[in-house]
Amino acid sequence: MTDAATLLDPDHAEPASVTTTRSRRARRGGAWAWVAWLLRRLGLAVLTLWLVSVLVFIATTALGDPVRAILGKDFNADKARAAQLTAQLNLDESLPQRYLHWLGGLFSGDLGTSIANQRPVSELIGPNVVNTLVLVLLSAIIMVPVAFGIAMISANYRRRKPDTFIQTVLLALAGLPEFVIGILLVAIFATTLSHVLPAVTIATPGGHPWDDPKTMVLPIATLVLAVSPYVSRIVRATLLEVLDSDYVELARLKGIPERVVMRKHALLNAIVPGIQVVALQLAWLAGGVVIVEAVFNYPGIGFQLVDSVRNHDVPMVQALAMIIAAVYVVVNLVADLLSILLTPRARTAISS
Amino acid sequence: MNALPPDRPAGLDDVSLSRRQLLRYSSLAAAAVGGSGLLAACGGGGGESGPQQKGGVLVHGATGGSAKDTLDPHRPVQNADIARASNLYEPLLFWDSDYRIAPAVAESVTPESDAKTWTIKLRQGVTFHNGKDVTPEDVLFTIRRVANPKAPTSAGGTLSQILDFDQTKKVDDTTIKVVLKQPYAILDYLLAEYTLGVIPEDFDLKNPVGTGAFKYKSFAPGKNSVFTRYDGYWGDQAFVDELHIQDFADPSAQVNALLAGQVQTIDNLPYNLIDSVKSQGSKVLVSNTGAWVPFTMRVDVKPFSDNRVRQAMRLIVDRQQMIDQALSGYGSLGNDLYAPFDPAYAKDLPQRQQDIDQAKSLLKSAGQDGLTVQLFTGDDIGSVAPATASLFVEQAKKAGVTVKKIVKTPFYGDDYLSYPFAQDFWNTRNYIPQAAVCAVKGATYNETHFDNSKFAGLLQSASAETDETKRNTLLQDAQKIEYDEGGFIIWGFRRQVDGYSSKVQGLKPSRYLPLGSYKFQNVSLTG
């Protein structure tokens, strides 16, 4: 989905009219071109999600007989429950029938009923989706300025001591798995060394983890520490490239102060690859924070997905997989849109 | 994002939220005070005696917990469910901390001499959380729900087969006559299980009431549940004002929560974390249990159909090594017999020990020199099983037996109960109920395919014998048969280890369930 790079390429832009008449038609045609572009991208997104739904469905049915997996030791002892599960999962229908059944449910917002506790899937997933989104968004809000700031400092001191120091620390952090960071933070701030912060999330029923803001500190810090190094290193590399370019050189020759050069000329041009990395990392966070969620007992969707797989709760697994896929698609779509808006060349390529 | 349940007014949540926040802040304050108390206790040498005080919020960190969680009194699945059920509901009788029968909602449960007719005498003044008295109708409703012949719960299997539903009825306001289709002298065992909590006729799972020391306030599966002290409790009232049960899918998060003072008790502390919990100011509660992870040999297929081979395998096992390595030493020796807490347990039979020479000679006389067997195991049996399977492979080498360990995923699949040589897990039970599910023909989980008519006869006579001394003699004869010819290798019984904060008072080990059988009404907090 990350085809901002190809969009920058003029060959891939709409072949409509890259000729002389373009200035006149640009205003009206431009709006239409944008709508067309958006519709095309939305269509592609839907197509992607449909393909994902087929994959998810095949994968979950290929796991083997779910009834046997759910009942385990009691499979032969509890015939009534086996029959009830078979009926609930529509296992007596053919595969395509079951798929259509499920897809129809997805469109009408009916995600089915959890096998584990017989409640509607949407009711079970809802709060956890919100919890994860809040965790990821808060982490992003902190991570983006931190990562860009570090990259700017680092680029500013290119190959001098502060830069070397920052790069070493970032590399070390990038090498640490996020659960190690989490466990270290817990040991330092919650258990072994000091007791200033809570170690885990204890949310009251119906409440949210952020009811007690202190419990959010360590999970967010862990995610920021886990993700920032990647973003920071990519932004630094792009910044260095831009700082070496001719127009930055020209700006400097014109006597523009280095601070302004950095902010206006370099950063704005380095921001697009940054957006793409941030988007990739955010999408990863949405589904991949399960280990962090386990360390902090944070009630999010990664956690729920693992639990559901363990319970062989097929409707839950399907719904959660679709939600995570949807987050991926949406985040990438937004990132592409932002990239294009921030790249004059790509912007004009579409509207002309 | 999701609609409120239709039966709950929308405004209620806001009100309770703010109240909850208040409570949380007060518990934070309590935790802070408790923390300083801990320091003082450490300085003073740490004596924790003194009168127990009322008040405070106890947060219990439960092992496991998932979307599977339920408040159904008769279908608890995992530890968190059992902890909830044990505080919300009470059965007619209790298993006490020594694994003996004690009165609870019923004052007494007594058999006629034929063991077919039983009289349940209800305790007076026992009320449900809604204030209603417990009546014989409620008890009959409970029994019928558990033992529903069409869909018996896990605890109701035996009951549904032996109960005569038509003849069982109320006698007067505090008495019930239970009639069985066949003699069963240990009906009281069944009625004491935590899965038989007494509930009212109009029971509603959305707003559950029982007779326990805590009443329901809120519940979110896989997350957290809240209970408050029931002031109308028939026994000694609980000390703490509120009980929170927080689910933990990850054991290290659970331990961290204990060390950070966010929870005060945790059950099923992993053995490898015991030392770090102790060294950081928290305490551990060690209890004996009757839980076992046996090796199972099918007595009806070669080579195990030859009893000499079975005996040789039993002599190959180094039991102490299994306890030391697979249980980190937290276990007691097994003698190939289950139900160690049963009054009838045959403790006079000599303790079987590793005897490689005799094992070799038994194998030789059976013509099985240099035997090769497959041992089926799986991670879904529990972590102890694969560990002991590997140990057995090593120990068997000494006797010239080659054991090939085969890990099945899932172990509890199609082949379960047909593996010639495998493992399984069982929790604490007394002898008759345990044998009924694993050692007679047609039993639900007869892994060893044990089918001995003399054994079955003894078991049947014992089930009908109301005189305990006579019954125990019969059961000891039955155990002798299993000791001599059975298909189980029972190398040991696991000890239960739980963790608790040093500001918790009143916890005592129990043989029945973790954390003093989860009876949080006995727990108080200092500071």
PDB file of N, CA, C and O in Angstrom, chain A residues 68 72-74 77 116-117 119 123 126-128 130 186 190-192 195 198-200 202-205 211-212 294-295 297 299 303 307 311, chain B residues 1-2 20 24 66-68 218 221 223-224 226 246-250 253 256-257 259-260 262-263 280 412-414 416 424-425 444-445:
ATOM      1  N   ARG A  68     -13.359 -29.668  18.368  1.00  0.00           N
ATOM      2  CA  ARG A  68     -12.450 -30.558  19.091  1.00  0.00           C
ATOM      3  C   ARG A  68     -11.407 -29.752  19.862  1.00  0.00           C
ATOM      4  O   ARG A  68     -11.094 -30.040  21.018  1.00  0.00           O
ATOM      5  N   GLY A  72     -11.253 -30.017  23.937  1.00  0.00           N
ATOM      6  CA  GLY A  72     -10.094 -30.716  24.477  1.00  0.00           C
ATOM      7  C   GLY A  72     -10.462 -32.048  25.082  1.00  0.00           C
ATOM      8  O   GLY A  72     -11.105 -32.887  24.459  1.00  0.00           O
ATOM      9  N   LYS A  73     -10.089 -32.192  26.368  1.00  0.00           N
ATOM     10  CA  LYS A  73     -10.288 -33.449  27.081  1.00  0.00           C
ATOM     11  C   LYS A  73     -11.755 -33.867  27.144  1.00  0.00           C
ATOM     12  O   LYS A  73     -12.078 -35.034  27.306  1.00  0.00           O
ATOM     13  N   ASP A  74     -12.667 -32.906  27.033  1.00  0.00           N
ATOM     14  CA  ASP A  74     -14.085 -33.217  27.219  1.00  0.00           C
ATOM     15  C   ASP A  74     -14.823 -33.493  25.909  1.00  0.00           C
ATOM     16  O   ASP A  74     -16.043 -33.597  25.902  1.00  0.00           O
ATOM     17  N   ALA A  77     -16.840 -36.496  26.120  1.00  0.00           N
ATOM     18  CA  ALA A  77     -17.690 -36.567  27.306  1.00  0.00           C
ATOM     19  C   ALA A  77     -18.878 -35.611  27.204  1.00  0.00           C
ATOM     20  O   ALA A  77     -19.881 -35.795  27.867  1.00  0.00           O
ATOM     21  N   ALA A 116     -16.280 -18.334  23.396  1.00  0.00           N
ATOM     22  CA  ALA A 116     -15.783 -18.479  24.759  1.00  0.00           C
ATOM     23  C   ALA A 116     -16.833 -18.071  25.785  1.00  0.00           C
ATOM     24  O   ALA A 116     -16.975 -18.719  26.801  1.00  0.00           O
ATOM     25  N   ASN A 117     -17.557 -16.992  25.546  1.00  0.00           N
ATOM     26  CA  ASN A 117     -18.509 -16.611  26.586  1.00  0.00           C
ATOM     27  C   ASN A 117     -19.875 -16.185  26.056  1.00  0.00           C
ATOM     28  O   ASN A 117     -20.646 -15.573  26.795  1.00  0.00           O
ATOM     29  N   ARG A 119     -21.082 -13.966  24.261  1.00  0.00           N
ATOM     30  CA  ARG A 119     -21.504 -12.572  24.152  1.00  0.00           C
ATOM     31  C   ARG A 119     -21.207 -12.090  22.738  1.00  0.00           C
ATOM     32  O   ARG A 119     -20.368 -12.661  22.052  1.00  0.00           O
ATOM     33  N   GLU A 123     -19.336  -6.366  21.295  1.00  0.00           N
ATOM     34  CA  GLU A 123     -19.368  -5.873  22.673  1.00  0.00           C
ATOM     35  C   GLU A 123     -18.059  -6.175  23.391  1.00  0.00           C
ATOM     36  O   GLU A 123     -17.577  -5.393  24.209  1.00  0.00           O
ATOM     37  N   GLY A 126     -15.068  -3.994  21.412  1.00  0.00           N
ATOM     38  CA  GLY A 126     -15.183  -2.537  21.451  1.00  0.00           C
ATOM     39  C   GLY A 126     -14.234  -1.856  22.417  1.00  0.00           C
ATOM     40  O   GLY A 126     -13.382  -1.064  21.993  1.00  0.00           O
ATOM     41  N   PRO A 127     -14.340  -2.156  23.728  1.00  0.00           N
ATOM     42  CA  PRO A 127     -13.483  -1.441  24.675  1.00  0.00           C
ATOM     43  C   PRO A 127     -11.998  -1.669  24.398  1.00  0.00           C
ATOM     44  O   PRO A 127     -11.188  -0.747  24.530  1.00  0.00           O
ATOM     45  N   ASN A 128     -11.618  -2.879  23.988  1.00  0.00           N
ATOM     46  CA  ASN A 128     -10.203  -3.154  23.755  1.00  0.00           C
ATOM     47  C   ASN A 128      -9.680  -2.412  22.534  1.00  0.00           C
ATOM     48  O   ASN A 128      -8.526  -1.977  22.517  1.00  0.00           O
ATOM     49  N   VAL A 130     -10.709   0.508  21.564  1.00  0.00           N
ATOM     50  CA  VAL A 130     -10.501   1.880  22.032  1.00  0.00           C
ATOM     51  C   VAL A 130      -9.217   1.969  22.852  1.00  0.00           C
ATOM     52  O   VAL A 130      -8.392   2.873  22.658  1.00  0.00           O
ATOM     53  N   VAL A 186       9.840  -1.580  34.234  1.00  0.00           N
ATOM     54  CA  VAL A 186       9.076  -2.017  35.415  1.00  0.00           C
ATOM     55  C   VAL A 186      10.007  -2.201  36.602  1.00  0.00           C
ATOM     56  O   VAL A 186       9.734  -1.747  37.719  1.00  0.00           O
ATOM     57  N   ALA A 190       8.925   0.460  39.107  1.00  0.00           N
ATOM     58  CA  ALA A 190       7.754  -0.071  39.802  1.00  0.00           C
ATOM     59  C   ALA A 190       8.060  -1.146  40.832  1.00  0.00           C
ATOM     60  O   ALA A 190       7.340  -1.274  41.815  1.00  0.00           O
ATOM     61  N   THR A 191       9.103  -1.944  40.630  1.00  0.00           N
ATOM     62  CA  THR A 191       9.269  -3.036  41.596  1.00  0.00           C
ATOM     63  C   THR A 191      10.621  -3.013  42.299  1.00  0.00           C
ATOM     64  O   THR A 191      10.709  -2.652  43.463  1.00  0.00           O
ATOM     65  N   THR A 192      11.677  -3.345  41.593  1.00  0.00           N
ATOM     66  CA  THR A 192      12.934  -3.625  42.270  1.00  0.00           C
ATOM     67  C   THR A 192      13.612  -2.370  42.806  1.00  0.00           C
ATOM     68  O   THR A 192      14.015  -2.322  43.963  1.00  0.00           O
ATOM     69  N   HIS A 195       9.335   2.499  43.629  1.00  0.00           N
ATOM     70  CA  HIS A 195       7.904   2.218  43.502  1.00  0.00           C
ATOM     71  C   HIS A 195       7.137   3.457  43.062  1.00  0.00           C
ATOM     72  O   HIS A 195       6.056   3.719  43.545  1.00  0.00           O
ATOM     73  N   PRO A 198       2.955   2.551  38.795  1.00  0.00           N
ATOM     74  CA  PRO A 198       2.345   1.219  38.841  1.00  0.00           C
ATOM     75  C   PRO A 198       2.992   0.298  37.805  1.00  0.00           C
ATOM     76  O   PRO A 198       3.394   0.756  36.736  1.00  0.00           O
ATOM     77  N   ALA A 199       3.079  -0.986  38.135  1.00  0.00           N
ATOM     78  CA  ALA A 199       3.728  -1.934  37.230  1.00  0.00           C
ATOM     79  C   ALA A 199       2.791  -2.406  36.136  1.00  0.00           C
ATOM     80  O   ALA A 199       3.197  -2.662  35.020  1.00  0.00           O
ATOM     81  N   VAL A 200       1.512  -2.554  36.476  1.00  0.00           N
ATOM     82  CA  VAL A 200       0.568  -3.106  35.497  1.00  0.00           C
ATOM     83  C   VAL A 200      -0.698  -2.265  35.480  1.00  0.00           C
ATOM     84  O   VAL A 200      -0.914  -1.428  36.356  1.00  0.00           O
ATOM     85  N   ILE A 202      -4.496  -1.902  36.085  1.00  0.00           N
ATOM     86  CA  ILE A 202      -5.622  -2.527  36.767  1.00  0.00           C
ATOM     87  C   ILE A 202      -6.833  -1.655  36.510  1.00  0.00           C
ATOM     88  O   ILE A 202      -7.029  -0.637  37.159  1.00  0.00           O
ATOM     89  N   ALA A 203      -7.603  -2.028  35.501  1.00  0.00           N
ATOM     90  CA  ALA A 203      -8.756  -1.212  35.137  1.00  0.00           C
ATOM     91  C   ALA A 203     -10.004  -1.791  35.788  1.00  0.00           C
ATOM     92  O   ALA A 203     -10.182  -2.997  35.810  1.00  0.00           O
ATOM     93  N   THR A 204     -10.836  -0.921  36.301  1.00  0.00           N
ATOM     94  CA  THR A 204     -12.093  -1.397  36.863  1.00  0.00           C
ATOM     95  C   THR A 204     -13.032  -1.747  35.718  1.00  0.00           C
ATOM     96  O   THR A 204     -12.916  -1.199  34.628  1.00  0.00           O
ATOM     97  N   PRO A 205     -13.981  -2.656  35.957  1.00  0.00           N
ATOM     98  CA  PRO A 205     -14.894  -3.023  34.880  1.00  0.00           C
ATOM     99  C   PRO A 205     -15.638  -1.793  34.378  1.00  0.00           C
ATOM    100  O   PRO A 205     -16.130  -0.998  35.171  1.00  0.00           O
ATOM    101  N   ASP A 211      -8.018   5.943  33.307  1.00  0.00           N
ATOM    102  CA  ASP A 211      -8.675   6.516  34.486  1.00  0.00           C
ATOM    103  C   ASP A 211      -7.620   6.861  35.532  1.00  0.00           C
ATOM    104  O   ASP A 211      -7.767   7.798  36.302  1.00  0.00           O
ATOM    105  N   ASP A 212      -6.584   6.052  35.584  1.00  0.00           N
ATOM    106  CA  ASP A 212      -5.445   6.365  36.432  1.00  0.00           C
ATOM    107  C   ASP A 212      -4.275   6.656  35.490  1.00  0.00           C
ATOM    108  O   ASP A 212      -3.614   5.746  35.017  1.00  0.00           O
ATOM    109  N   ALA A 294       1.096  -7.713  27.200  1.00  0.00           N
ATOM    110  CA  ALA A 294       1.229  -8.801  28.177  1.00  0.00           C
ATOM    111  C   ALA A 294       2.060  -8.346  29.370  1.00  0.00           C
ATOM    112  O   ALA A 294       1.699  -8.606  30.518  1.00  0.00           O
ATOM    113  N   VAL A 295       3.155  -7.639  29.113  1.00  0.00           N
ATOM    114  CA  VAL A 295       4.018  -7.199  30.205  1.00  0.00           C
ATOM    115  C   VAL A 295       3.243  -6.293  31.166  1.00  0.00           C
ATOM    116  O   VAL A 295       3.389  -6.393  32.382  1.00  0.00           O
ATOM    117  N   ASN A 297      -0.125  -6.047  31.342  1.00  0.00           N
ATOM    118  CA  ASN A 297      -1.497  -6.484  31.546  1.00  0.00           C
ATOM    119  C   ASN A 297      -2.484  -5.461  30.983  1.00  0.00           C
ATOM    120  O   ASN A 297      -3.530  -5.189  31.555  1.00  0.00           O
ATOM    121  N   PRO A 299      -5.288  -4.103  28.661  1.00  0.00           N
ATOM    122  CA  PRO A 299      -6.384  -4.767  27.938  1.00  0.00           C
ATOM    123  C   PRO A 299      -6.588  -4.238  26.525  1.00  0.00           C
ATOM    124  O   PRO A 299      -7.504  -3.477  26.262  1.00  0.00           O
ATOM    125  N   PHE A 303      -3.533  -8.535  22.880  1.00  0.00           N
ATOM    126  CA  PHE A 303      -3.789  -9.398  24.019  1.00  0.00           C
ATOM    127  C   PHE A 303      -5.021 -10.275  23.765  1.00  0.00           C
ATOM    128  O   PHE A 303      -5.020 -11.489  23.944  1.00  0.00           O
ATOM    129  N   ASP A 307      -5.444 -14.346  23.286  1.00  0.00           N
ATOM    130  CA  ASP A 307      -6.409 -15.049  24.138  1.00  0.00           C
ATOM    131  C   ASP A 307      -7.415 -15.816  23.283  1.00  0.00           C
ATOM    132  O   ASP A 307      -7.725 -16.974  23.547  1.00  0.00           O
ATOM    133  N   ASN A 311      -8.196 -19.753  22.961  1.00  0.00           N
ATOM    134  CA  ASN A 311      -9.523 -20.320  23.217  1.00  0.00           C
ATOM    135  C   ASN A 311     -10.142 -20.947  21.972  1.00  0.00           C
ATOM    136  O   ASN A 311     -11.252 -21.432  22.032  1.00  0.00           O
TER     137      ASN A 311
ATOM    138  N   MET B   1     -19.583   3.031  21.581  1.00  0.00           N
ATOM    139  CA  MET B   1     -19.274   2.046  20.555  1.00  0.00           C
ATOM    140  C   MET B   1     -20.084   0.790  20.703  1.00  0.00           C
ATOM    141  O   MET B   1     -20.348   0.087  19.760  1.00  0.00           O
ATOM    142  N   ASN B   2     -20.484   0.488  21.895  1.00  0.00           N
ATOM    143  CA  ASN B   2     -21.400  -0.649  22.027  1.00  0.00           C
ATOM    144  C   ASN B   2     -22.524  -0.264  22.985  1.00  0.00           C
ATOM    145  O   ASN B   2     -22.347   0.489  23.938  1.00  0.00           O
ATOM    146  N   ARG B  20     -16.196   4.609  41.793  1.00  0.00           N
ATOM    147  CA  ARG B  20     -15.047   3.720  41.657  1.00  0.00           C
ATOM    148  C   ARG B  20     -13.739   4.489  41.742  1.00  0.00           C
ATOM    149  O   ARG B  20     -12.781   4.048  42.339  1.00  0.00           O
ATOM    150  N   ARG B  24     -10.722   4.000  44.164  1.00  0.00           N
ATOM    151  CA  ARG B  24      -9.373   3.717  43.717  1.00  0.00           C
ATOM    152  C   ARG B  24      -8.382   4.627  44.421  1.00  0.00           C
ATOM    153  O   ARG B  24      -7.344   4.204  44.859  1.00  0.00           O
ATOM    154  N   SER B  66      -9.659 -15.043  30.872  1.00  0.00           N
ATOM    155  CA  SER B  66      -9.732 -14.739  29.453  1.00  0.00           C
ATOM    156  C   SER B  66     -11.182 -14.430  29.128  1.00  0.00           C
ATOM    157  O   SER B  66     -12.014 -14.344  30.026  1.00  0.00           O
ATOM    158  N   ALA B  67     -11.459 -14.293  27.856  1.00  0.00           N
ATOM    159  CA  ALA B  67     -12.838 -14.049  27.458  1.00  0.00           C
ATOM    160  C   ALA B  67     -13.745 -15.198  27.894  1.00  0.00           C
ATOM    161  O   ALA B  67     -14.959 -15.062  27.940  1.00  0.00           O
ATOM    162  N   LYS B  68     -13.126 -16.337  28.238  1.00  0.00           N
ATOM    163  CA  LYS B  68     -13.908 -17.494  28.687  1.00  0.00           C
ATOM    164  C   LYS B  68     -14.496 -17.300  30.083  1.00  0.00           C
ATOM    165  O   LYS B  68     -15.308 -18.113  30.523  1.00  0.00           O
ATOM    166  N   SER B 218     -19.609  -5.943  40.004  1.00  0.00           N
ATOM    167  CA  SER B 218     -19.419  -5.802  38.562  1.00  0.00           C
ATOM    168  C   SER B 218     -18.487  -6.884  38.054  1.00  0.00           C
ATOM    169  O   SER B 218     -17.738  -7.487  38.826  1.00  0.00           O
ATOM    170  N   PRO B 221     -15.392  -9.976  31.710  1.00  0.00           N
ATOM    171  CA  PRO B 221     -14.637 -11.197  31.422  1.00  0.00           C
ATOM    172  C   PRO B 221     -13.238 -10.890  30.928  1.00  0.00           C
ATOM    173  O   PRO B 221     -13.046  -9.992  30.120  1.00  0.00           O
ATOM    174  N   LYS B 223     -10.953  -9.470  32.419  1.00  0.00           N
ATOM    175  CA  LYS B 223     -10.366  -8.253  32.961  1.00  0.00           C
ATOM    176  C   LYS B 223     -10.448  -8.228  34.483  1.00  0.00           C
ATOM    177  O   LYS B 223      -9.497  -8.524  35.170  1.00  0.00           O
ATOM    178  N   ASN B 224     -11.589  -7.896  34.997  1.00  0.00           N
ATOM    179  CA  ASN B 224     -11.659  -7.557  36.404  1.00  0.00           C
ATOM    180  C   ASN B 224     -13.074  -7.757  36.922  1.00  0.00           C
ATOM    181  O   ASN B 224     -14.031  -7.627  36.164  1.00  0.00           O
ATOM    182  N   VAL B 226     -15.575  -7.021  40.659  1.00  0.00           N
ATOM    183  CA  VAL B 226     -15.608  -6.351  41.956  1.00  0.00           C
ATOM    184  C   VAL B 226     -16.742  -6.924  42.803  1.00  0.00           C
ATOM    185  O   VAL B 226     -17.851  -7.138  42.304  1.00  0.00           O
ATOM    186  N   GLN B 246      -8.550  -9.394  39.727  1.00  0.00           N
ATOM    187  CA  GLN B 246      -7.978  -8.905  38.477  1.00  0.00           C
ATOM    188  C   GLN B 246      -7.350 -10.072  37.735  1.00  0.00           C
ATOM    189  O   GLN B 246      -6.544 -10.803  38.290  1.00  0.00           O
ATOM    190  N   ASP B 247      -7.704 -10.257  36.466  1.00  0.00           N
ATOM    191  CA  ASP B 247      -7.146 -11.348  35.669  1.00  0.00           C
ATOM    192  C   ASP B 247      -5.737 -11.017  35.193  1.00  0.00           C
ATOM    193  O   ASP B 247      -5.467  -9.873  34.836  1.00  0.00           O
ATOM    194  N   PHE B 248      -4.879 -12.022  35.169  1.00  0.00           N
ATOM    195  CA  PHE B 248      -3.541 -11.855  34.608  1.00  0.00           C
ATOM    196  C   PHE B 248      -3.238 -13.001  33.667  1.00  0.00           C
ATOM    197  O   PHE B 248      -3.148 -14.145  34.080  1.00  0.00           O
ATOM    198  N   ALA B 249      -3.088 -12.687  32.384  1.00  0.00           N
ATOM    199  CA  ALA B 249      -2.761 -13.740  31.428  1.00  0.00           C
ATOM    200  C   ALA B 249      -1.280 -14.071  31.505  1.00  0.00           C
ATOM    201  O   ALA B 249      -0.865 -15.160  31.162  1.00  0.00           O
ATOM    202  N   ASP B 250      -0.490 -13.131  31.981  1.00  0.00           N
ATOM    203  CA  ASP B 250       0.958 -13.311  31.986  1.00  0.00           C
ATOM    204  C   ASP B 250       1.462 -13.385  33.423  1.00  0.00           C
ATOM    205  O   ASP B 250       1.270 -12.450  34.198  1.00  0.00           O
ATOM    206  N   ALA B 253       3.677 -10.424  34.731  1.00  0.00           N
ATOM    207  CA  ALA B 253       2.916  -9.209  35.032  1.00  0.00           C
ATOM    208  C   ALA B 253       2.231  -9.355  36.387  1.00  0.00           C
ATOM    209  O   ALA B 253       2.163  -8.413  37.184  1.00  0.00           O
ATOM    210  N   ASN B 256       4.840  -8.893  39.060  1.00  0.00           N
ATOM    211  CA  ASN B 256       5.196  -7.471  39.127  1.00  0.00           C
ATOM    212  C   ASN B 256       4.128  -6.665  39.843  1.00  0.00           C
ATOM    213  O   ASN B 256       4.433  -5.744  40.599  1.00  0.00           O
ATOM    214  N   ALA B 257       2.868  -7.012  39.594  1.00  0.00           N
ATOM    215  CA  ALA B 257       1.786  -6.292  40.253  1.00  0.00           C
ATOM    216  C   ALA B 257       1.846  -6.504  41.763  1.00  0.00           C
ATOM    217  O   ALA B 257       1.611  -5.579  42.538  1.00  0.00           O
ATOM    218  N   LEU B 259       4.634  -7.191  43.491  1.00  0.00           N
ATOM    219  CA  LEU B 259       5.825  -6.497  43.988  1.00  0.00           C
ATOM    220  C   LEU B 259       5.603  -4.986  44.011  1.00  0.00           C
ATOM    221  O   LEU B 259       6.145  -4.286  44.865  1.00  0.00           O
ATOM    222  N   ALA B 260       4.800  -4.479  43.076  1.00  0.00           N
ATOM    223  CA  ALA B 260       4.542  -3.039  43.033  1.00  0.00           C
ATOM    224  C   ALA B 260       3.421  -2.640  43.993  1.00  0.00           C
ATOM    225  O   ALA B 260       3.064  -1.465  44.066  1.00  0.00           O
ATOM    226  N   GLN B 262       0.265  -3.397  43.737  1.00  0.00           N
ATOM    227  CA  GLN B 262      -1.029  -3.157  43.103  1.00  0.00           C
ATOM    228  C   GLN B 262      -2.031  -4.265  43.397  1.00  0.00           C
ATOM    229  O   GLN B 262      -3.235  -4.054  43.314  1.00  0.00           O
ATOM    230  N   VAL B 263      -1.529  -5.464  43.665  1.00  0.00           N
ATOM    231  CA  VAL B 263      -2.405  -6.538  44.133  1.00  0.00           C
ATOM    232  C   VAL B 263      -1.814  -7.074  45.436  1.00  0.00           C
ATOM    233  O   VAL B 263      -0.613  -6.931  45.678  1.00  0.00           O
ATOM    234  N   GLN B 280      11.999  -9.817  47.642  1.00  0.00           N
ATOM    235  CA  GLN B 280      11.551  -8.435  47.492  1.00  0.00           C
ATOM    236  C   GLN B 280      10.406  -8.102  48.437  1.00  0.00           C
ATOM    237  O   GLN B 280       9.558  -7.267  48.129  1.00  0.00           O
ATOM    238  N   TYR B 412      -4.784 -33.543  23.696  1.00  0.00           N
ATOM    239  CA  TYR B 412      -6.176 -33.945  23.918  1.00  0.00           C
ATOM    240  C   TYR B 412      -6.949 -33.935  22.606  1.00  0.00           C
ATOM    241  O   TYR B 412      -7.947 -33.249  22.450  1.00  0.00           O
ATOM    242  N   GLY B 413      -6.423 -34.663  21.641  1.00  0.00           N
ATOM    243  CA  GLY B 413      -7.089 -34.755  20.345  1.00  0.00           C
ATOM    244  C   GLY B 413      -7.726 -36.121  20.181  1.00  0.00           C
ATOM    245  O   GLY B 413      -8.096 -36.780  21.151  1.00  0.00           O
ATOM    246  N   ASP B 414      -7.798 -36.553  18.927  1.00  0.00           N
ATOM    247  CA  ASP B 414      -8.453 -37.834  18.617  1.00  0.00           C
ATOM    248  C   ASP B 414      -7.861 -39.011  19.375  1.00  0.00           C
ATOM    249  O   ASP B 414      -8.575 -39.947  19.713  1.00  0.00           O
ATOM    250  N   TYR B 416      -6.352 -39.130  22.288  1.00  0.00           N
ATOM    251  CA  TYR B 416      -6.386 -39.126  23.746  1.00  0.00           C
ATOM    252  C   TYR B 416      -7.216 -40.308  24.226  1.00  0.00           C
ATOM    253  O   TYR B 416      -8.255 -40.617  23.656  1.00  0.00           O
ATOM    254  N   ASP B 424      -1.067 -37.526  31.805  1.00  0.00           N
ATOM    255  CA  ASP B 424      -2.329 -36.814  31.974  1.00  0.00           C
ATOM    256  C   ASP B 424      -2.212 -35.966  33.244  1.00  0.00           C
ATOM    257  O   ASP B 424      -1.180 -35.999  33.908  1.00  0.00           O
ATOM    258  N   PHE B 425      -3.235 -35.174  33.545  1.00  0.00           N
ATOM    259  CA  PHE B 425      -3.189 -34.425  34.801  1.00  0.00           C
ATOM    260  C   PHE B 425      -4.502 -34.586  35.550  1.00  0.00           C
ATOM    261  O   PHE B 425      -5.560 -34.751  34.945  1.00  0.00           O
ATOM    262  N   THR B 444     -15.160 -42.132  32.194  1.00  0.00           N
ATOM    263  CA  THR B 444     -14.959 -41.105  31.171  1.00  0.00           C
ATOM    264  C   THR B 444     -13.505 -40.974  30.739  1.00  0.00           C
ATOM    265  O   THR B 444     -13.220 -40.729  29.578  1.00  0.00           O
ATOM    266  N   TYR B 445     -12.583 -41.069  31.686  1.00  0.00           N
ATOM    267  CA  TYR B 445     -11.175 -40.818  31.357  1.00  0.00           C
ATOM    268  C   TYR B 445     -10.295 -42.006  31.754  1.00  0.00           C
ATOM    269  O   TYR B 445      -9.270 -41.825  32.397  1.00  0.00           O
TER     270      TYR B 445
END
